[in-house]
Short mmCIF file of C-alpha atoms and ligand atoms in Angstrom, two decimals:
data_model
loop_
_atom_site.label_atom_id
_atom_site.label_comp_id
_atom_site.label_asym_id
_atom_site.label_seq_id
_atom_site.Cartn_x
_atom_site.Cartn_y
_atom_site.Cartn_z
CA MET A 1 7.37 -26.31 2.71
CA ARG A 2 7.02 -22.96 0.94
CA GLN A 3 9.70 -20.39 1.70
CA GLN A 4 8.06 -17.05 2.51
CA PHE A 5 8.73 -14.18 0.15
CA VAL A 6 8.53 -10.41 0.59
CA ALA A 7 8.71 -8.27 -2.55
CA GLY A 8 8.74 -4.48 -2.61
CA ASN A 9 6.91 -2.69 -5.41
CA TRP A 10 8.44 0.76 -5.64
CA LYS A 11 5.87 1.82 -8.25
CA MET A 12 6.83 5.15 -9.88
CA HIS A 13 8.98 6.36 -7.00
CA GLY A 14 12.70 6.87 -6.58
CA SER A 15 15.73 8.82 -7.70
CA LEU A 16 19.36 7.79 -8.03
CA ALA A 17 20.15 9.28 -4.63
CA ALA A 18 17.03 7.96 -2.87
CA ASN A 19 17.49 4.45 -4.30
CA ALA A 20 21.09 4.26 -3.14
CA ALA A 21 20.14 5.35 0.37
CA LEU A 22 17.14 2.99 0.56
CA LEU A 23 18.99 -0.05 -0.75
CA GLY A 24 21.98 0.71 1.46
CA GLU A 25 19.75 0.36 4.50
CA VAL A 26 17.82 -2.61 3.11
CA LEU A 27 21.03 -4.50 2.34
CA ALA A 28 22.46 -3.81 5.78
CA GLY A 29 19.27 -5.20 7.32
CA THR A 30 18.85 -8.31 5.19
CA THR A 31 22.11 -10.15 5.72
CA ALA A 32 20.42 -12.90 7.73
CA THR A 33 16.82 -13.04 6.55
CA ARG A 34 14.76 -16.21 6.78
CA CYS A 35 12.62 -15.36 3.75
CA ASP A 36 13.26 -14.50 0.12
CA VAL A 37 13.35 -10.76 -0.58
CA ALA A 38 13.06 -8.78 -3.82
CA VAL A 39 12.57 -5.19 -4.94
CA CYS A 40 10.66 -4.36 -8.13
CA VAL A 41 11.96 -1.03 -9.35
CA PRO A 42 11.15 1.39 -12.20
CA TYR A 43 12.84 0.48 -15.51
CA PRO A 44 15.33 3.39 -15.59
CA TYR A 45 16.81 2.28 -12.27
CA LEU A 46 17.38 -1.37 -13.17
CA ALA A 47 21.05 -0.87 -14.00
CA GLN A 48 21.69 1.09 -10.81
CA CYS A 49 19.87 -1.44 -8.64
CA GLN A 50 21.48 -4.42 -10.41
CA HIS A 51 24.84 -2.92 -9.49
CA LEU A 52 23.84 -2.16 -5.89
CA LEU A 53 22.37 -5.65 -5.35
CA GLN A 54 25.10 -7.66 -7.04
CA THR A 55 26.63 -9.14 -3.89
CA SER A 56 23.40 -9.41 -1.93
CA THR A 57 20.64 -11.98 -1.54
CA VAL A 58 17.98 -9.38 -2.39
CA ALA A 59 16.62 -10.14 -5.86
CA LEU A 60 15.74 -7.60 -8.51
CA GLY A 61 12.40 -7.36 -10.28
CA ALA A 62 10.49 -5.20 -12.74
CA GLN A 63 6.92 -3.98 -12.47
CA ASP A 64 5.66 -4.94 -15.93
CA CYS A 65 6.89 -6.11 -19.34
CA SER A 66 5.82 -6.12 -22.94
CA VAL A 67 3.85 -9.07 -24.29
CA HIS A 68 6.02 -8.83 -27.41
CA ALA A 69 9.50 -10.33 -27.65
CA SER A 70 10.86 -7.39 -29.68
CA GLY A 71 9.87 -5.15 -32.56
CA ALA A 72 8.10 -1.89 -33.33
CA HIS A 73 6.45 -1.27 -29.96
CA THR A 74 7.50 2.21 -28.93
CA GLY A 75 7.82 2.68 -25.21
CA GLU A 76 7.61 -1.01 -24.34
CA VAL A 77 10.25 -3.12 -22.60
CA ALA A 78 10.88 -6.75 -23.56
CA VAL A 79 11.50 -9.58 -21.11
CA GLY A 80 14.90 -10.24 -22.71
CA MET A 81 15.95 -6.72 -21.76
CA LEU A 82 14.82 -7.23 -18.17
CA ARG A 83 16.78 -10.47 -18.02
CA GLU A 84 19.93 -8.67 -19.21
CA PHE A 85 19.65 -6.34 -16.22
CA GLY A 86 19.50 -9.22 -13.77
CA CYS A 87 15.78 -9.33 -13.08
CA GLY A 88 14.55 -12.52 -11.47
CA TYR A 89 10.93 -11.40 -11.10
CA VAL A 90 8.41 -9.41 -13.11
CA ILE A 91 5.09 -8.22 -11.71
CA VAL A 92 2.26 -8.76 -14.21
CA GLY A 93 -1.38 -7.75 -13.94
CA HIS A 94 -1.00 -5.23 -11.13
CA SER A 95 -4.42 -3.63 -10.59
CA GLU A 96 -3.01 -0.21 -11.50
CA ARG A 97 -2.07 -1.58 -14.92
CA ARG A 98 -5.34 -3.48 -15.31
CA ALA A 99 -7.22 -0.23 -14.53
CA ASP A 100 -5.01 2.45 -16.10
CA HIS A 101 -3.98 0.48 -19.20
CA HIS A 102 -7.04 -1.74 -19.64
CA GLU A 103 -4.99 -4.92 -19.34
CA SER A 104 -7.19 -7.96 -19.84
CA ASP A 105 -6.84 -11.34 -18.14
CA ALA A 106 -5.64 -12.78 -21.47
CA LEU A 107 -2.94 -10.13 -21.85
CA VAL A 108 -1.75 -10.67 -18.28
CA ALA A 109 -1.56 -14.41 -18.93
CA ALA A 110 0.43 -13.87 -22.13
CA LYS A 111 2.85 -11.60 -20.26
CA ALA A 112 3.30 -14.26 -17.57
CA GLN A 113 4.16 -16.75 -20.30
CA ARG A 114 6.74 -14.36 -21.78
CA VAL A 115 8.34 -13.92 -18.36
CA LEU A 116 8.67 -17.67 -17.91
CA GLU A 117 10.11 -18.06 -21.41
CA ALA A 118 12.85 -15.62 -20.39
CA ASP A 119 13.60 -17.73 -17.29
CA MET A 120 12.22 -15.27 -14.79
CA THR A 121 9.33 -15.61 -12.35
CA PRO A 122 6.09 -13.74 -12.95
CA ILE A 123 4.37 -12.31 -9.88
CA VAL A 124 0.77 -12.53 -11.08
CA CYS A 125 -1.52 -10.05 -9.33
CA VAL A 126 -5.22 -10.73 -8.85
CA GLY A 127 -7.80 -8.88 -6.78
CA GLU A 128 -11.33 -7.61 -6.61
CA THR A 129 -12.64 -4.05 -6.45
CA LEU A 130 -14.74 -2.86 -3.52
CA ALA A 131 -17.89 -3.04 -5.66
CA GLN A 132 -17.09 -6.64 -6.59
CA ARG A 133 -16.49 -7.58 -2.94
CA GLU A 134 -19.72 -5.94 -1.86
CA ALA A 135 -21.56 -7.81 -4.61
CA GLY A 136 -20.19 -11.11 -3.27
CA GLU A 137 -18.08 -11.66 -6.38
CA THR A 138 -14.61 -11.86 -4.82
CA ALA A 139 -13.98 -15.56 -5.38
CA THR A 140 -15.39 -15.51 -8.92
CA VAL A 141 -13.25 -12.53 -9.90
CA VAL A 142 -9.94 -13.73 -8.49
CA VAL A 143 -10.36 -17.28 -9.81
CA ARG A 144 -11.27 -15.93 -13.26
CA GLN A 145 -8.11 -13.79 -13.24
CA LEU A 146 -5.92 -16.68 -12.11
CA ARG A 147 -7.58 -19.23 -14.42
CA ALA A 148 -6.57 -17.19 -17.46
CA VAL A 149 -2.96 -17.75 -16.40
CA THR A 150 -3.21 -21.40 -15.34
CA GLU A 151 -5.08 -22.40 -18.51
CA LEU A 152 -2.35 -20.91 -20.65
CA LEU A 153 0.56 -22.19 -18.58
CA ARG A 154 -0.84 -25.55 -17.42
CA GLN A 155 1.99 -27.45 -15.69
CA GLN A 156 4.25 -24.40 -15.94
CA SER A 157 1.91 -22.76 -13.41
CA ARG A 158 4.08 -24.25 -10.68
CA ARG A 159 6.73 -21.64 -11.59
CA ILE A 160 4.63 -18.56 -10.87
CA VAL A 161 4.12 -16.49 -7.75
CA VAL A 162 0.56 -15.22 -7.16
CA ALA A 163 -0.20 -11.97 -5.33
CA TYR A 164 -3.70 -11.45 -3.97
CA GLU A 165 -4.17 -7.69 -3.82
CA PRO A 166 -7.69 -6.48 -3.09
CA VAL A 167 -7.96 -3.26 -5.09
CA TRP A 168 -9.73 -1.52 -2.22
CA ALA A 169 -6.71 -2.16 0.05
CA ILE A 170 -3.96 -0.89 -2.25
CA GLY A 171 -2.49 2.38 -1.07
CA THR A 172 -5.62 3.14 0.95
CA GLY A 173 -4.49 2.19 4.43
CA ARG A 174 -7.38 -0.32 4.49
CA THR A 175 -6.00 -3.81 4.90
CA ALA A 176 -7.95 -7.01 4.44
CA SER A 177 -8.32 -8.66 7.83
CA PRO A 178 -6.19 -11.80 8.21
CA GLU A 179 -9.41 -13.85 8.00
CA GLN A 180 -10.58 -12.09 4.82
CA ALA A 181 -7.17 -12.51 3.21
CA GLN A 182 -6.83 -16.16 4.26
CA GLU A 183 -10.28 -16.96 2.88
CA VAL A 184 -9.32 -15.68 -0.58
CA HIS A 185 -5.85 -17.28 -0.47
CA ALA A 186 -7.51 -20.62 0.29
CA VAL A 187 -9.78 -20.19 -2.74
CA LEU A 188 -6.77 -19.40 -4.94
CA ARG A 189 -4.84 -22.38 -3.59
CA ALA A 190 -7.80 -24.67 -4.21
CA HIS A 191 -7.84 -23.50 -7.83
CA LEU A 192 -4.10 -24.16 -8.16
CA ALA A 193 -4.58 -27.62 -6.63
CA GLN A 194 -7.13 -28.41 -9.34
CA VAL A 195 -4.46 -27.67 -11.94
CA GLY A 196 -2.15 -30.07 -10.09
CA ALA A 197 -1.90 -31.15 -6.46
CA ASP A 198 1.82 -30.36 -6.48
CA ILE A 199 1.08 -26.93 -7.96
CA GLY A 200 -1.36 -26.10 -5.19
CA ALA A 201 1.22 -27.12 -2.61
CA ALA A 202 4.18 -25.37 -4.23
CA VAL A 203 3.01 -21.98 -5.51
CA ARG A 204 3.57 -19.06 -3.20
CA ILE A 205 0.61 -16.74 -2.75
CA LEU A 206 1.51 -13.30 -1.42
CA TYR A 207 -0.88 -10.82 0.15
CA GLY A 208 -0.67 -7.18 -0.92
CA GLY A 209 -2.62 -4.11 0.14
CA SER A 210 -1.49 -1.71 2.85
CA VAL A 211 0.82 -4.22 4.55
CA LYS A 212 2.64 -2.40 7.36
CA PRO A 213 4.98 -3.43 10.17
CA ASP A 214 2.05 -3.66 12.58
CA ASN A 215 -0.11 -6.02 10.52
CA ALA A 216 2.49 -8.08 8.62
CA GLN A 217 3.07 -10.75 11.24
CA VAL A 218 -0.56 -11.74 11.70
CA LEU A 219 -1.15 -11.75 7.93
CA PHE A 220 1.95 -13.86 7.26
CA ALA A 221 0.92 -16.31 10.00
CA GLN A 222 -2.13 -17.42 7.98
CA PRO A 223 -1.69 -20.91 6.53
CA ASP A 224 -2.10 -19.92 2.88
CA ILE A 225 -0.29 -16.56 3.00
CA ASP A 226 3.34 -16.96 1.96
CA GLY A 227 4.54 -13.39 2.35
CA GLY A 228 3.66 -10.03 0.87
CA LEU A 229 3.85 -7.67 -2.07
CA ILE A 230 4.57 -4.35 -0.44
CA GLY A 231 3.94 -0.96 -2.03
CA GLY A 232 4.19 2.18 0.09
CA ALA A 233 5.97 0.54 3.01
CA SER A 234 8.75 -0.73 0.74
CA LEU A 235 9.94 2.86 0.26
CA LYS A 236 10.90 3.27 3.91
CA ALA A 237 13.77 0.97 4.86
CA SER A 238 12.78 0.56 8.51
CA ASP A 239 9.20 -0.39 7.57
CA PHE A 240 10.29 -2.76 4.80
CA LEU A 241 12.83 -4.43 7.08
CA ALA A 242 10.24 -4.83 9.85
CA ILE A 243 7.91 -6.51 7.34
CA VAL A 244 10.71 -8.78 6.13
CA ALA A 245 11.44 -9.67 9.76
CA ALA A 246 7.77 -10.60 10.23
CA ALA A 247 8.03 -13.29 7.53
CA LYS A 248 8.73 -16.86 8.59
C1 PEP B 1 1.00 -2.59 -4.35
O1 PEP B 1 1.03 -1.59 -5.03
O2 PEP B 1 1.30 -3.69 -4.85
C2 PEP B 1 0.63 -2.45 -2.94
C3 PEP B 1 0.34 -3.53 -2.27
O3 PEP B 1 0.61 -1.18 -2.44
P1 PEP B 1 0.43 -0.74 -0.89
O4 PEP B 1 1.26 -1.68 -0.05
O5 PEP B 1 0.91 0.66 -0.83
O6 PEP B 1 -1.03 -0.87 -0.58
#
């Protein structure tokens, strides 16, 4: 039985004051949650959030990492550094990074491997653009993105979390219907099951893309949807808590 998981992706939002207020409310509302909860925050706020979360069950995550372990890579942040600040999760391959920073499937896979080596869990994002969906390429695209990771990690693939995030649904207010999302999650799970039956059964696949309090429950009720990666709605405590409450 997979425990459902709701992770907030704060993206490039926040301030010391806003983070303290947001996490104060989130912590007060997550004392008895049934699912796992995490927040993935901007690098400069890791220390603050580590401190604020230290006695809570809400886990801390980062939104990216370097593929390098250390060295002359100005501006990059190594997985070892993220670990030192208490991160349990690192998002890799978010569509904004794939698009804005030309991150390839191979680079995303190598980052996922680095995250595992540092004893954290990569949240591996996959998803098609609107043009790819309209061309009937959704399954091909998402399986290609995931295969790059599973081929590199093999049996270690059981330790990842996958997030299906259709690019056309991120930050747009357009959500995949529960049927559309379930169809793609089933394709992803079938791919994982080819890597190993236990891997297909164990890996959590989150849905992301304009998840809100009013659509979370029906999305999370789909058999292959194990929770959500939440962008905009994770910045408003009442919305994030309502989404967490919708998880099983
Ligand atoms: C995201 O950025 O991962 C995301 C899902 O964003 P939103 O919920 O705002 O669509």
